[in-house]
Structures are given as structure tokens and as C-alpha cells.
CSV table of C-alpha atoms and ligand atoms in Angstrom, one decimal:
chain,number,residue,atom,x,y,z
A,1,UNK,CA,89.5,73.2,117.6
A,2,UNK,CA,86.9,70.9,118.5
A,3,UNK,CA,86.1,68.3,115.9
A,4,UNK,CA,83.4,69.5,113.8
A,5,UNK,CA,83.2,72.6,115.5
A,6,UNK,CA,83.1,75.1,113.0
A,7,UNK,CA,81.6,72.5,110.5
A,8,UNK,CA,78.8,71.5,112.4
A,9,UNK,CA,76.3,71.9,109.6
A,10,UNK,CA,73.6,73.0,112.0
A,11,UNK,CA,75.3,76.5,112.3
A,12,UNK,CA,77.4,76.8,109.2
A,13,UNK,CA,74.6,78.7,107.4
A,14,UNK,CA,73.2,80.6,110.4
A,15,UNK,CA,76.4,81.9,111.2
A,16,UNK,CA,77.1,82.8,107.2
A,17,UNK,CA,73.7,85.1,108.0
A,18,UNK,CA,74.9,86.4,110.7
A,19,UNK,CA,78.6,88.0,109.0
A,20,UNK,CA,75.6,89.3,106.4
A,21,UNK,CA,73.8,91.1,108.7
A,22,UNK,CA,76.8,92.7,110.4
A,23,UNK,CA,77.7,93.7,107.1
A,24,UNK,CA,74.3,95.1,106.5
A,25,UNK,CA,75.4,97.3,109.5
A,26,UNK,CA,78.0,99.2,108.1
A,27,UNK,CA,81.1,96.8,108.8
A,28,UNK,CA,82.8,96.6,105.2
A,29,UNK,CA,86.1,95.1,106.8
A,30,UNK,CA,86.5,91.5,105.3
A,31,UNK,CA,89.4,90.6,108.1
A,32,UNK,CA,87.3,91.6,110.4
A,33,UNK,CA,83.8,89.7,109.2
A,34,UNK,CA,86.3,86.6,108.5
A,35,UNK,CA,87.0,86.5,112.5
A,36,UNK,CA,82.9,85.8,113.3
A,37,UNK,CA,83.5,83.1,110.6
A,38,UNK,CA,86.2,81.8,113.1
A,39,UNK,CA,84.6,81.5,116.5
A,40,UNK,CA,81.6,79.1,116.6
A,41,UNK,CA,79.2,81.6,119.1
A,42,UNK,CA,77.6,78.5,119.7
A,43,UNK,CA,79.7,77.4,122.0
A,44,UNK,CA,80.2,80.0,124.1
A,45,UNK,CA,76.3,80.4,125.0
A,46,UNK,CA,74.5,78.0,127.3
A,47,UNK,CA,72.8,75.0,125.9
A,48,UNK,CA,69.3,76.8,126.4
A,49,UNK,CA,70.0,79.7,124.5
A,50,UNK,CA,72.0,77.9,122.0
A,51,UNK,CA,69.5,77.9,118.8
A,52,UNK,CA,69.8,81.7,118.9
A,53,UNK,CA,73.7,81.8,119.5
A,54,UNK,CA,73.5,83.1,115.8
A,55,UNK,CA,70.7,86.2,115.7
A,56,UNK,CA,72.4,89.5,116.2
A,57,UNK,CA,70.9,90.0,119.6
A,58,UNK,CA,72.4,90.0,123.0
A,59,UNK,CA,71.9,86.2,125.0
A,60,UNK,CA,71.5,85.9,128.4
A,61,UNK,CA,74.4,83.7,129.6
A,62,UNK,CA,73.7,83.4,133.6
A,63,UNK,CA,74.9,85.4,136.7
A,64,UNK,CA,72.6,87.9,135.1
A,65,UNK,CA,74.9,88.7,132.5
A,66,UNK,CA,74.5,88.6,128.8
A,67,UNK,CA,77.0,88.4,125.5
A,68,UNK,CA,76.5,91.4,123.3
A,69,UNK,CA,74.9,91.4,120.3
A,70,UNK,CA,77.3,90.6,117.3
A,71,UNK,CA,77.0,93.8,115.2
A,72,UNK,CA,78.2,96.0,118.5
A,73,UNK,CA,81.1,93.8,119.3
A,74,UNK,CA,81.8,94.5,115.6
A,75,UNK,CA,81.5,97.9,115.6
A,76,UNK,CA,83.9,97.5,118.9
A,77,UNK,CA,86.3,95.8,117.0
A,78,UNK,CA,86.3,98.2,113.6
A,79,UNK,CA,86.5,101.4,116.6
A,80,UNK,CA,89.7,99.7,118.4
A,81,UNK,CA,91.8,97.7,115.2
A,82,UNK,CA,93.7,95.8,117.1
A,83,UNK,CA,96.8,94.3,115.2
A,84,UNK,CA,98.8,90.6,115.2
A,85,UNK,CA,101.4,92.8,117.2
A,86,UNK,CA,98.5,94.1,120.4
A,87,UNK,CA,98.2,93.1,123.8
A,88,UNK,CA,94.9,93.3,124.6
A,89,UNK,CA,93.0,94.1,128.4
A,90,UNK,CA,89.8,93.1,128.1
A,91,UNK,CA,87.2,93.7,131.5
A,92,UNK,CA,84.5,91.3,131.6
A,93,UNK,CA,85.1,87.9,130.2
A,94,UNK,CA,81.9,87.2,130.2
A,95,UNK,CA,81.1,84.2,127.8
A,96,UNK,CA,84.6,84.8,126.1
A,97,UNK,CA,83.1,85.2,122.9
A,98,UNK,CA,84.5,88.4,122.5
A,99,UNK,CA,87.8,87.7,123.9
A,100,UNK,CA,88.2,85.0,121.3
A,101,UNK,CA,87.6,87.1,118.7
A,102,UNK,CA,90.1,89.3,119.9
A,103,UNK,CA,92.5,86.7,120.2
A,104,UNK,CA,92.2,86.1,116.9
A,105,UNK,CA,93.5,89.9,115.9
A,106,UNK,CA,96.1,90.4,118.4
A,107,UNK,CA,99.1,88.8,119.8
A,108,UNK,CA,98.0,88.2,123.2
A,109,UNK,CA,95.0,88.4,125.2
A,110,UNK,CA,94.7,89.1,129.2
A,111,UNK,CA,91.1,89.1,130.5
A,112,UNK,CA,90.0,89.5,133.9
A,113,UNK,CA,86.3,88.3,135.1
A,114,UNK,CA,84.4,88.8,138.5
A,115,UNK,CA,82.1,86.1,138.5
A,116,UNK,CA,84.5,82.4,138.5
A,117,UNK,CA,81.8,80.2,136.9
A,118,UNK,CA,81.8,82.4,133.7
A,119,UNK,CA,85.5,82.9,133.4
A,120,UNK,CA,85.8,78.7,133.5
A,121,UNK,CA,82.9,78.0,131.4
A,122,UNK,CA,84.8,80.7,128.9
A,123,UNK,CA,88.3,78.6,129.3
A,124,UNK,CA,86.9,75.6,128.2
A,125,UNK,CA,85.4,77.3,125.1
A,126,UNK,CA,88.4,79.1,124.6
A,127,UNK,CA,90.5,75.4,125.2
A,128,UNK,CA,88.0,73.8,122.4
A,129,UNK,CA,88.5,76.1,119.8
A,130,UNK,CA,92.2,76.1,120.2
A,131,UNK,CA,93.4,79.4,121.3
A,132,UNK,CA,96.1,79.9,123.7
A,133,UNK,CA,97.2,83.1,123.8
A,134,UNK,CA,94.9,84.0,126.4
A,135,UNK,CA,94.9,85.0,129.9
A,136,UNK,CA,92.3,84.8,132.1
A,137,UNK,CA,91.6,86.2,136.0
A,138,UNK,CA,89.0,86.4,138.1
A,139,UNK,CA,88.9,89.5,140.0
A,140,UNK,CA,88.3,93.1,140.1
A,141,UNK,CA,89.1,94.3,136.5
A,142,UNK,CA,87.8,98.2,137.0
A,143,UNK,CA,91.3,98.7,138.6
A,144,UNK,CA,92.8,96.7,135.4
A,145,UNK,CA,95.5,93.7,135.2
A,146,UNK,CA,99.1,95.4,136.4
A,147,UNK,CA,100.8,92.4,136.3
A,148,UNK,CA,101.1,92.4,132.0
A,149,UNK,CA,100.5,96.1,131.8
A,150,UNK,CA,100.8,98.6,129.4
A,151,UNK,CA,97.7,97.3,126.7
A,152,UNK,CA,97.6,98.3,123.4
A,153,UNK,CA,94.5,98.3,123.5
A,154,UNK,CA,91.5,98.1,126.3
A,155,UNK,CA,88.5,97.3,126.0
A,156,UNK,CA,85.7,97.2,128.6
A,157,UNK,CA,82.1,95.4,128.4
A,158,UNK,CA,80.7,96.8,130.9
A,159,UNK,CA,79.3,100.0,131.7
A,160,UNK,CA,81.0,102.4,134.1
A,161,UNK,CA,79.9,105.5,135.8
A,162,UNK,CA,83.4,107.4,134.9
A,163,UNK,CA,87.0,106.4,133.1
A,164,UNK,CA,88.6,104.6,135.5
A,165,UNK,CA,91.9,106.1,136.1
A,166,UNK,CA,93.9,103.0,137.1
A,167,UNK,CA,93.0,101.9,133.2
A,168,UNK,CA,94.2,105.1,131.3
A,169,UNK,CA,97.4,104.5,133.6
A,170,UNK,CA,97.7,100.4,131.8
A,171,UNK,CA,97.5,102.3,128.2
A,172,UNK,CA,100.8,101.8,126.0
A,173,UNK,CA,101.9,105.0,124.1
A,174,UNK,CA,99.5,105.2,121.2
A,175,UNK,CA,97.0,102.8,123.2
A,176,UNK,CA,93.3,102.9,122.7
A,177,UNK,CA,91.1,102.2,125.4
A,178,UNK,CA,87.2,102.0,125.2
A,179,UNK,CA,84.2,101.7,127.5
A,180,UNK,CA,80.6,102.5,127.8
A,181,UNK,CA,80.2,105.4,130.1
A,182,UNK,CA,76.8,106.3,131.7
A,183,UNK,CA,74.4,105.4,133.9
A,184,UNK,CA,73.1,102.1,135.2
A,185,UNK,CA,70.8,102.2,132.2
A,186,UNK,CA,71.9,103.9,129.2
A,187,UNK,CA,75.5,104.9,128.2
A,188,UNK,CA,77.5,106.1,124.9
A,189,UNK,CA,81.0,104.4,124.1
A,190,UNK,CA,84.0,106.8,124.9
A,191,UNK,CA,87.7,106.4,123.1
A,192,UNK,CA,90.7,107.8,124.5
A,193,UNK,CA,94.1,107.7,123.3
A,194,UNK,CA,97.0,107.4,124.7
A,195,UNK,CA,99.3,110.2,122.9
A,196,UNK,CA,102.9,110.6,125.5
A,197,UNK,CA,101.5,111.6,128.1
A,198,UNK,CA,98.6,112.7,127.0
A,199,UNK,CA,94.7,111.4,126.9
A,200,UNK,CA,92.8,112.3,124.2
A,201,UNK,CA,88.9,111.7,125.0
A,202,UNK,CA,86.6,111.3,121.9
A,203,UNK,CA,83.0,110.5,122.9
A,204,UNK,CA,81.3,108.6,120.4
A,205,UNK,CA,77.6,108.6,119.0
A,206,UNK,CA,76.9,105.1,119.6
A,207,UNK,CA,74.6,104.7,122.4
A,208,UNK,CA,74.2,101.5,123.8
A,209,UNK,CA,73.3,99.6,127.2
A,210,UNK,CA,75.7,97.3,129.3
A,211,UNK,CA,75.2,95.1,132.0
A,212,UNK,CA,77.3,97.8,135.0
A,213,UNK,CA,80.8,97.5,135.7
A,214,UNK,CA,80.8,96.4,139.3
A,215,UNK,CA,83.9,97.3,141.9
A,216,UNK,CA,86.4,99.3,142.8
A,217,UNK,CA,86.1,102.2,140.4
A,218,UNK,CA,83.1,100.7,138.8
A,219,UNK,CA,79.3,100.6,140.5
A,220,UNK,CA,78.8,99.6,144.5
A,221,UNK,CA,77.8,96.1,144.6
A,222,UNK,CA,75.2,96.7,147.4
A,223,UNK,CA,73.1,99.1,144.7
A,224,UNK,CA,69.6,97.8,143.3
A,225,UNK,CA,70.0,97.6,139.8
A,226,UNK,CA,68.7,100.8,138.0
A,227,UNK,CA,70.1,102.9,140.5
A,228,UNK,CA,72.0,106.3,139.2
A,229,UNK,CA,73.7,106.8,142.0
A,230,UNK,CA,78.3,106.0,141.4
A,231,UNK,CA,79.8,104.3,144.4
B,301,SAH,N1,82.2,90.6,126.3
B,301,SAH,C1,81.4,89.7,127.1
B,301,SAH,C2,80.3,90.6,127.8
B,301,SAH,C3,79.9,90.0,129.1
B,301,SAH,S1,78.8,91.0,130.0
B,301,SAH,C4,80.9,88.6,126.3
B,301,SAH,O1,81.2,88.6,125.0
B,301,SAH,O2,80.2,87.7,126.7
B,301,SAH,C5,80.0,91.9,131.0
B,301,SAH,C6,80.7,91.1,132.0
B,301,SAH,O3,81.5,92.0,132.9
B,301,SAH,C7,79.9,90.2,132.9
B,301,SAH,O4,80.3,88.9,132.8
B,301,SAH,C8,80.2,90.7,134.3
B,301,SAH,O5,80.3,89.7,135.3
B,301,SAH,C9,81.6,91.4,134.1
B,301,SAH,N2,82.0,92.4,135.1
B,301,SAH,C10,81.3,93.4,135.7
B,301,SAH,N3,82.0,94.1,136.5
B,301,SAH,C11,83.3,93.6,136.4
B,301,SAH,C12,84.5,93.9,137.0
B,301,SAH,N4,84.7,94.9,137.9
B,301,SAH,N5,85.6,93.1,136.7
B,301,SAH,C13,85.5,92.1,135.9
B,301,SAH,N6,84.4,91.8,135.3
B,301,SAH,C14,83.3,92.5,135.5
């Protein structure tokens, strides 16, 4: 951990309002609150945005790409449980923020990133806080990380046009995998299951809006944003 990281009196309170207004949400779970009292968001935001890291809002971090708000992640978290004994996939590093909370619930956590800059500024973020049970990559993560597969549990933070088969293939028996799926603009989360060989889909109410899921089995990369139109 970086000295004075978590102490830096600056943030100690804001982020004490923050777990309060996740609660005020609906997320009751106190292991799960106590893991935002574990990762300074701070620094995993860039220095302009970096007075906010601790409002329940989504930050832009560069590349076009933003963290998401606190309360979702949450409710990401509370949908997914991962346990000390998971091995987590997560797509879209992003700023890391969520991928240190993560690391925090599970065993072991394998990441994969498109854009490079973000998934180094998240390593040294992840390096300063102290955790090292994380994997990162930077490549095409709509066609998953076969290398460490099966995942307990997957998680994807970005939004895709359709379930990407290659990721229901990296789900461990009894594995839960979740992703926004929609259009450019506007998607609901979707939880399937790994039971055998069976996929059991359950689409959920929350509706919500990602940044797209850009590759292989995600959205064509030479599309205007806003378009409807999958690859
Ligand atoms: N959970 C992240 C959210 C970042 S936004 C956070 O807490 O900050 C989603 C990220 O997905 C962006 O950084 C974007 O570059 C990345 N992304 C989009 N398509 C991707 C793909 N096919 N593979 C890997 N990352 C992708």
C-alpha cells in the first residue's frame, strides 16, 4: 500500500460517504461495503477528475472511457458473490478500480484491456495499493483469456450486442458470468449460469449504459458511436 494511501485525510471522510450512499441503495452486505473502504478510488482516476473520485457517479478516465459509478459496481458485486476461493475474468480493465475490488473477494484475478495506456496506468495503481494476485492483458477480451480458463466468475464492463459464446465456453461448473447486453446506447445486465453443461440465462431489471465492448464478438471498431448496427 502506498504510504498514507488509505489515510490520506483528504478522502477518508468522502469515501466514508460514499459506502453510505451505496448503502442507501440497497447494498446491506457489510463485506462487501468494507471492500470500497479498501481501495482508495482516488487513485485510480486521473489527477483532473480526482476531487470527484468519491461521488457515486461515473469519471471519465481517457481513451473515451469512463469508471462506473460506485453503487453499480456494487450492485455487480452483490449479483456475482465472488468468494476467497474464485478466479475471476474480468473484460475491460479500465481504471482497475473494479478489478481491485475484485481482487480483494477472490483468489485471483485475470483482466484483459484493449487500450495499453489504461491497463499500465491500472498496474501501477494496482502495484501501490499492494495487490498481486492480479493478471493483466492487453488484447481482445470479447473472445475471453483461454490461457487461465475456466472463471468462476466473469464479469464484463462493457456493453455487448449478444453473449459472446467464447465466454460461456471459459465458465467453471457452477460459474456466473455477467454482461450488459443491448445496444450502443442503452442495455440491461444478463446472468447466466453455468449448471453441467447447461446455461441458464436470467435477464435482469437493471438497466444501465456502458461504454461498447469493442472486437471480435463485441461492436466493429470502424462504427460511429451510437450506431445499432452488431458487427
Ligand atoms: N470496470 C472498469 C470500466 C472501464 S470502461 C473500471 O472500473 O474502470 C470499459 C473498458 O472496456 C474500457 O476501458 C474499454 O477500453 C474496455 N474494452 C472495450 N472493449 C474491450 C475488449 N474487446 N476487450 C478488452 N477491453 C475492452
Amino acid at each position: 500500500m502506498e504510504p498514507g494511501a488509505l489515510n490520506d485525510l483528504r478522502f477518508v471522510g468522502a469515501r466514508r460517504r460514499l459506502i453510505e450512499q451505496i448503502r442507501a441503495k440497497g447494498i446491506e452486505d457489510l463485506d462487501l461495503l468494507q471492500l470500497f473502504d479498501q481501495v482508495p478510488r482516488h487513485l485510480f482516476v486521473p489527477e483532473g477528475v480526482r476531487t470527484r473520485a468519491y461521488e457515486d457517479a461515473p469519471l471519465p478516465i481517457g481513451y473515451g472511457q469512463t469508471v462506473s459509478q460506485p453503487s453499480l459496481q456494487a450492485l455487480l458485486l452483490q449479483i456475482l458473490e465472488p468468494t476467497p476461493q474464485d478466479r475471476v475474468l474480468e473484460i475491460g480493465t479500465g481504471s482497475g478500480y473494479l478489478t481491485a475490488l475484485l481482487a480483494l473477494a477472490a483468489e485471483r484475478v485475470y483482466s484483459v484491456e484493449r487500450v495499453r495506456e489504461l491497463s499500465t496506468r491500472a498496474r501501477f495503481a494496482l502495484d501501490a495499493i499492494g495487490l498481486a494476485n492480479v493478471a493483466l492483458m492487453v488484447g481482445d477480451g470479447s473472445i475471453g483469456w483461454r490461457k487461465f480458463a475456466p472463471y468462476d466468475v466473469i464479469t464484463v464492463s462493457a456493453a455487448s450486442p449478444s453473449v459472446p459464446r467464447a465466454l460461456t465456453d471459459q465458465l467453471a461448473d457452477r460459474g456466473r458470468l455477467l454482461l450488459p447486453v443491448g445496444t450502443r446506447r442503452a442495455q440491461t445486465l444478463v446472468l447466466i449460469r453455468r449448471e453441467g453443461d447447461r446455461l441458464v440465462r436470467e435477464s435482469l431489471e437493471q438497466r444501465c449504459t456502458f461504454v461498447p465492448l469493442l472486437g471480435r464478438y463485441g461492436w466493429g471498431e470502424e462504427e460511429e458511436p451510437g450506431s445499432r448496427r452488431p458487427r
